[in-house]
PDB file of C-alpha atoms in Angstrom:
ATOM      1  CA  UNK A 217      35.364  40.747  37.116  1.00  0.00           C
ATOM      2  CA  UNK A 218      35.967  37.027  37.525  1.00  0.00           C
ATOM      3  CA  UNK A 219      33.399  34.274  37.115  1.00  0.00           C
ATOM      4  CA  UNK A 220      35.068  31.532  39.197  1.00  0.00           C
ATOM      5  CA  UNK A 221      37.512  32.279  41.993  1.00  0.00           C
ATOM      6  CA  UNK A 222      39.426  29.800  44.119  1.00  0.00           C
ATOM      7  CA  UNK A 223      40.391  31.148  47.543  1.00  0.00           C
ATOM      8  CA  UNK A 224      43.123  28.947  49.021  1.00  0.00           C
ATOM      9  CA  UNK A 225      42.881  28.966  52.805  1.00  0.00           C
ATOM     10  CA  UNK A 226      45.313  27.645  55.390  1.00  0.00           C
ATOM     11  CA  UNK A 227      43.092  27.159  58.445  1.00  0.00           C
ATOM     12  CA  UNK A 228      46.158  27.550  60.660  1.00  0.00           C
ATOM     13  CA  UNK A 229      46.224  31.178  59.468  1.00  0.00           C
ATOM     14  CA  UNK A 230      42.483  31.790  59.267  1.00  0.00           C
ATOM     15  CA  UNK A 231      42.904  35.487  60.158  1.00  0.00           C
ATOM     16  CA  UNK A 232      44.656  36.052  56.798  1.00  0.00           C
ATOM     17  CA  UNK A 233      41.805  34.297  54.995  1.00  0.00           C
ATOM     18  CA  UNK A 234      39.259  36.951  55.913  1.00  0.00           C
ATOM     19  CA  UNK A 235      41.045  39.641  53.917  1.00  0.00           C
ATOM     20  CA  UNK A 236      41.520  37.453  50.835  1.00  0.00           C
ATOM     21  CA  UNK A 237      37.891  36.329  50.941  1.00  0.00           C
ATOM     22  CA  UNK A 238      36.817  39.986  50.966  1.00  0.00           C
ATOM     23  CA  UNK A 239      39.089  40.608  47.957  1.00  0.00           C
ATOM     24  CA  UNK A 240      37.525  37.644  46.166  1.00  0.00           C
ATOM     25  CA  UNK A 241      34.074  39.037  46.824  1.00  0.00           C
ATOM     26  CA  UNK A 242      35.087  42.418  45.424  1.00  0.00           C
ATOM     27  CA  UNK A 243      36.614  40.832  42.293  1.00  0.00           C
ATOM     28  CA  UNK A 244      33.797  38.380  41.620  1.00  0.00           C
ATOM     29  CA  UNK A 245      31.219  39.112  38.949  1.00  0.00           C
ATOM     30  CA  UNK A 246      27.615  39.386  40.217  1.00  0.00           C
ATOM     31  CA  UNK A 247      26.870  35.815  39.140  1.00  0.00           C
ATOM     32  CA  UNK A 248      30.377  34.525  39.917  1.00  0.00           C
ATOM     33  CA  UNK A 249      31.327  31.575  42.112  1.00  0.00           C
ATOM     34  CA  UNK A 250      33.792  31.650  44.979  1.00  0.00           C
ATOM     35  CA  UNK A 251      35.190  28.396  46.320  1.00  0.00           C
ATOM     36  CA  UNK A 252      37.155  28.174  49.562  1.00  0.00           C
ATOM     37  CA  UNK A 253      39.776  25.430  49.286  1.00  0.00           C
ATOM     38  CA  UNK A 254      41.705  23.953  52.183  1.00  0.00           C
ATOM     39  CA  UNK A 255      44.226  21.160  51.733  1.00  0.00           C
ATOM     40  CA  UNK A 256      45.057  18.684  54.460  1.00  0.00           C
ATOM     41  CA  UNK A 257      48.524  17.342  53.864  1.00  0.00           C
ATOM     42  CA  UNK A 258      48.808  13.578  53.907  1.00  0.00           C
ATOM     43  CA  UNK A 259      50.893  12.012  56.636  1.00  0.00           C
ATOM     44  CA  UNK A 260      53.923  10.055  55.390  1.00  0.00           C
ATOM     45  CA  UNK A 261      53.500   6.302  55.679  1.00  0.00           C
ATOM     46  CA  UNK A 262      56.324   5.895  58.189  1.00  0.00           C
ATOM     47  CA  UNK A 263      54.484   8.198  60.620  1.00  0.00           C
ATOM     48  CA  UNK A 264      51.019   6.681  60.362  1.00  0.00           C
ATOM     49  CA  UNK A 265      51.725   4.144  63.097  1.00  0.00           C
ATOM     50  CA  UNK A 266      52.453   6.990  65.516  1.00  0.00           C
ATOM     51  CA  UNK A 267      49.240   8.984  65.045  1.00  0.00           C
ATOM     52  CA  UNK A 268      45.633   8.297  66.055  1.00  0.00           C
ATOM     53  CA  UNK A 269      43.434   6.609  63.438  1.00  0.00           C
ATOM     54  CA  UNK A 270      40.911   9.437  63.348  1.00  0.00           C
ATOM     55  CA  UNK A 271      43.435  12.277  62.972  1.00  0.00           C
ATOM     56  CA  UNK A 272      42.661  12.910  59.288  1.00  0.00           C
ATOM     57  CA  UNK A 273      38.903  12.832  59.873  1.00  0.00           C
ATOM     58  CA  UNK A 274      39.258  15.229  62.806  1.00  0.00           C
ATOM     59  CA  UNK A 275      41.397  17.569  60.691  1.00  0.00           C
ATOM     60  CA  UNK A 276      38.803  17.477  57.904  1.00  0.00           C
ATOM     61  CA  UNK A 277      35.924  18.228  60.282  1.00  0.00           C
ATOM     62  CA  UNK A 278      37.891  21.041  61.946  1.00  0.00           C
ATOM     63  CA  UNK A 279      38.778  22.579  58.569  1.00  0.00           C
ATOM     64  CA  UNK A 280      35.190  22.487  57.378  1.00  0.00           C
ATOM     65  CA  UNK A 281      33.948  24.050  60.622  1.00  0.00           C
ATOM     66  CA  UNK A 282      36.511  26.866  60.403  1.00  0.00           C
ATOM     67  CA  UNK A 283      35.754  27.577  56.745  1.00  0.00           C
ATOM     68  CA  UNK A 284      32.004  27.729  57.394  1.00  0.00           C
ATOM     69  CA  UNK A 285      32.586  30.116  60.306  1.00  0.00           C
ATOM     70  CA  UNK A 286      34.814  32.283  58.075  1.00  0.00           C
ATOM     71  CA  UNK A 287      32.237  32.329  55.284  1.00  0.00           C
ATOM     72  CA  UNK A 288      29.455  33.242  57.717  1.00  0.00           C
ATOM     73  CA  UNK A 289      31.539  35.919  59.480  1.00  0.00           C
ATOM     74  CA  UNK A 290      32.468  37.618  56.200  1.00  0.00           C
ATOM     75  CA  UNK A 291      28.972  37.161  54.764  1.00  0.00           C
ATOM     76  CA  UNK A 292      30.086  35.826  51.388  1.00  0.00           C
ATOM     77  CA  UNK A 293      28.307  33.066  49.513  1.00  0.00           C
ATOM     78  CA  UNK A 294      31.092  30.561  48.840  1.00  0.00           C
ATOM     79  CA  UNK A 295      31.429  26.848  48.325  1.00  0.00           C
ATOM     80  CA  UNK A 296      33.817  24.798  50.424  1.00  0.00           C
ATOM     81  CA  UNK A 297      36.235  22.106  49.269  1.00  0.00           C
ATOM     82  CA  UNK A 298      38.469  20.132  51.597  1.00  0.00           C
ATOM     83  CA  UNK A 299      41.168  18.189  49.750  1.00  0.00           C
ATOM     84  CA  UNK A 300      43.949  15.827  50.802  1.00  0.00           C
ATOM     85  CA  UNK A 301      47.462  15.866  49.370  1.00  0.00           C
ATOM     86  CA  UNK A 302      50.102  18.357  48.350  1.00  0.00           C
ATOM     87  CA  UNK A 303      48.734  21.889  48.890  1.00  0.00           C
ATOM     88  CA  UNK A 304      49.982  23.415  45.626  1.00  0.00           C
ATOM     89  CA  UNK A 305      48.928  20.442  43.511  1.00  0.00           C
ATOM     90  CA  UNK A 306      45.465  20.261  45.097  1.00  0.00           C
ATOM     91  CA  UNK A 307      44.872  24.010  44.764  1.00  0.00           C
ATOM     92  CA  UNK A 308      45.742  23.777  41.074  1.00  0.00           C
ATOM     93  CA  UNK A 309      43.523  20.712  40.651  1.00  0.00           C
ATOM     94  CA  UNK A 310      40.626  22.522  42.354  1.00  0.00           C
ATOM     95  CA  UNK A 311      41.154  25.489  40.031  1.00  0.00           C
ATOM     96  CA  UNK A 312      40.946  23.267  36.960  1.00  0.00           C
ATOM     97  CA  UNK A 313      37.939  21.315  38.297  1.00  0.00           C
ATOM     98  CA  UNK A 314      36.072  24.568  39.002  1.00  0.00           C
ATOM     99  CA  UNK A 315      37.152  26.180  35.731  1.00  0.00           C
ATOM    100  CA  UNK A 316      38.610  29.037  37.775  1.00  0.00           C
ATOM    101  CA  UNK A 317      39.803  32.213  36.159  1.00  0.00           C
ATOM    102  CA  UNK A 318      41.474  33.455  39.368  1.00  0.00           C
ATOM    103  CA  UNK A 319      43.222  31.893  42.354  1.00  0.00           C
ATOM    104  CA  UNK A 320      43.768  34.022  45.445  1.00  0.00           C
ATOM    105  CA  UNK A 321      46.349  32.786  47.922  1.00  0.00           C
ATOM    106  CA  UNK A 322      48.029  34.335  50.951  1.00  0.00           C
ATOM    107  CA  UNK A 323      51.790  34.168  51.303  1.00  0.00           C
ATOM    108  CA  UNK A 324      53.639  33.987  54.588  1.00  0.00           C
ATOM    109  CA  UNK A 325      56.921  35.714  55.281  1.00  0.00           C
ATOM    110  CA  UNK A 326      59.458  33.713  53.314  1.00  0.00           C
ATOM    111  CA  UNK A 327      62.727  32.222  54.463  1.00  0.00           C
ATOM    112  CA  UNK A 328      65.866  31.920  52.348  1.00  0.00           C
ATOM    113  CA  UNK A 329      64.623  28.856  50.450  1.00  0.00           C
ATOM    114  CA  UNK A 330      61.677  30.768  49.040  1.00  0.00           C
ATOM    115  CA  UNK A 331      62.653  34.400  49.352  1.00  0.00           C
ATOM    116  CA  UNK A 332      60.045  36.240  47.311  1.00  0.00           C
ATOM    117  CA  UNK A 333      56.836  34.351  48.082  1.00  0.00           C
ATOM    118  CA  UNK A 334      55.921  31.270  50.134  1.00  0.00           C
ATOM    119  CA  UNK A 335      56.630  27.784  48.821  1.00  0.00           C
ATOM    120  CA  UNK A 336      53.001  26.859  48.129  1.00  0.00           C
ATOM    121  CA  UNK A 337      52.197  30.246  46.614  1.00  0.00           C
ATOM    122  CA  UNK A 338      55.361  30.011  44.521  1.00  0.00           C
ATOM    123  CA  UNK A 339      54.332  26.645  43.060  1.00  0.00           C
ATOM    124  CA  UNK A 340      50.786  27.839  42.395  1.00  0.00           C
ATOM    125  CA  UNK A 341      52.045  30.945  40.574  1.00  0.00           C
ATOM    126  CA  UNK A 342      54.455  28.915  38.456  1.00  0.00           C
ATOM    127  CA  UNK A 343      51.981  26.257  37.360  1.00  0.00           C
ATOM    128  CA  UNK A 344      48.546  27.900  37.327  1.00  0.00           C
ATOM    129  CA  UNK A 345      46.671  28.097  34.039  1.00  0.00           C
ATOM    130  CA  UNK A 346      44.737  31.122  35.246  1.00  0.00           C
ATOM    131  CA  UNK A 347      45.529  34.411  36.974  1.00  0.00           C
ATOM    132  CA  UNK A 348      46.877  34.262  40.530  1.00  0.00           C
ATOM    133  CA  UNK A 349      46.651  37.005  43.127  1.00  0.00           C
ATOM    134  CA  UNK A 350      49.158  36.599  45.969  1.00  0.00           C
ATOM    135  CA  UNK A 351      48.221  38.537  49.088  1.00  0.00           C
ATOM    136  CA  UNK A 352      50.960  39.667  51.453  1.00  0.00           C
TER     137      UNK A 352
END
């Protein structure tokens, strides 16, 4: 059983998140903490002139709404963290900040550049200081 679990969620694939949140609940100790983490990638500076000013705030609000709905639908008591930046780096930072002993992350079907697992999942597995469960 794990005492602190980070569940990395891509809100664009929220249907995959339900199964990994259920796994986190099953693996969590009775007094364990589960934290849902979503990362909003920062927009490169050269593109910021082309996008609306409130895009990042809208993305943050949408992510939080979707994660709350997921948490309520599954019926799991979990905290929510929305972070900005590189997904792999922010997932790892959240794991360290929460003293996580497990990260659960879904992996999409890979292309040739990342054949075995997805790019973000690959980076998390390589650099995590705790156990990582990759869900396919």
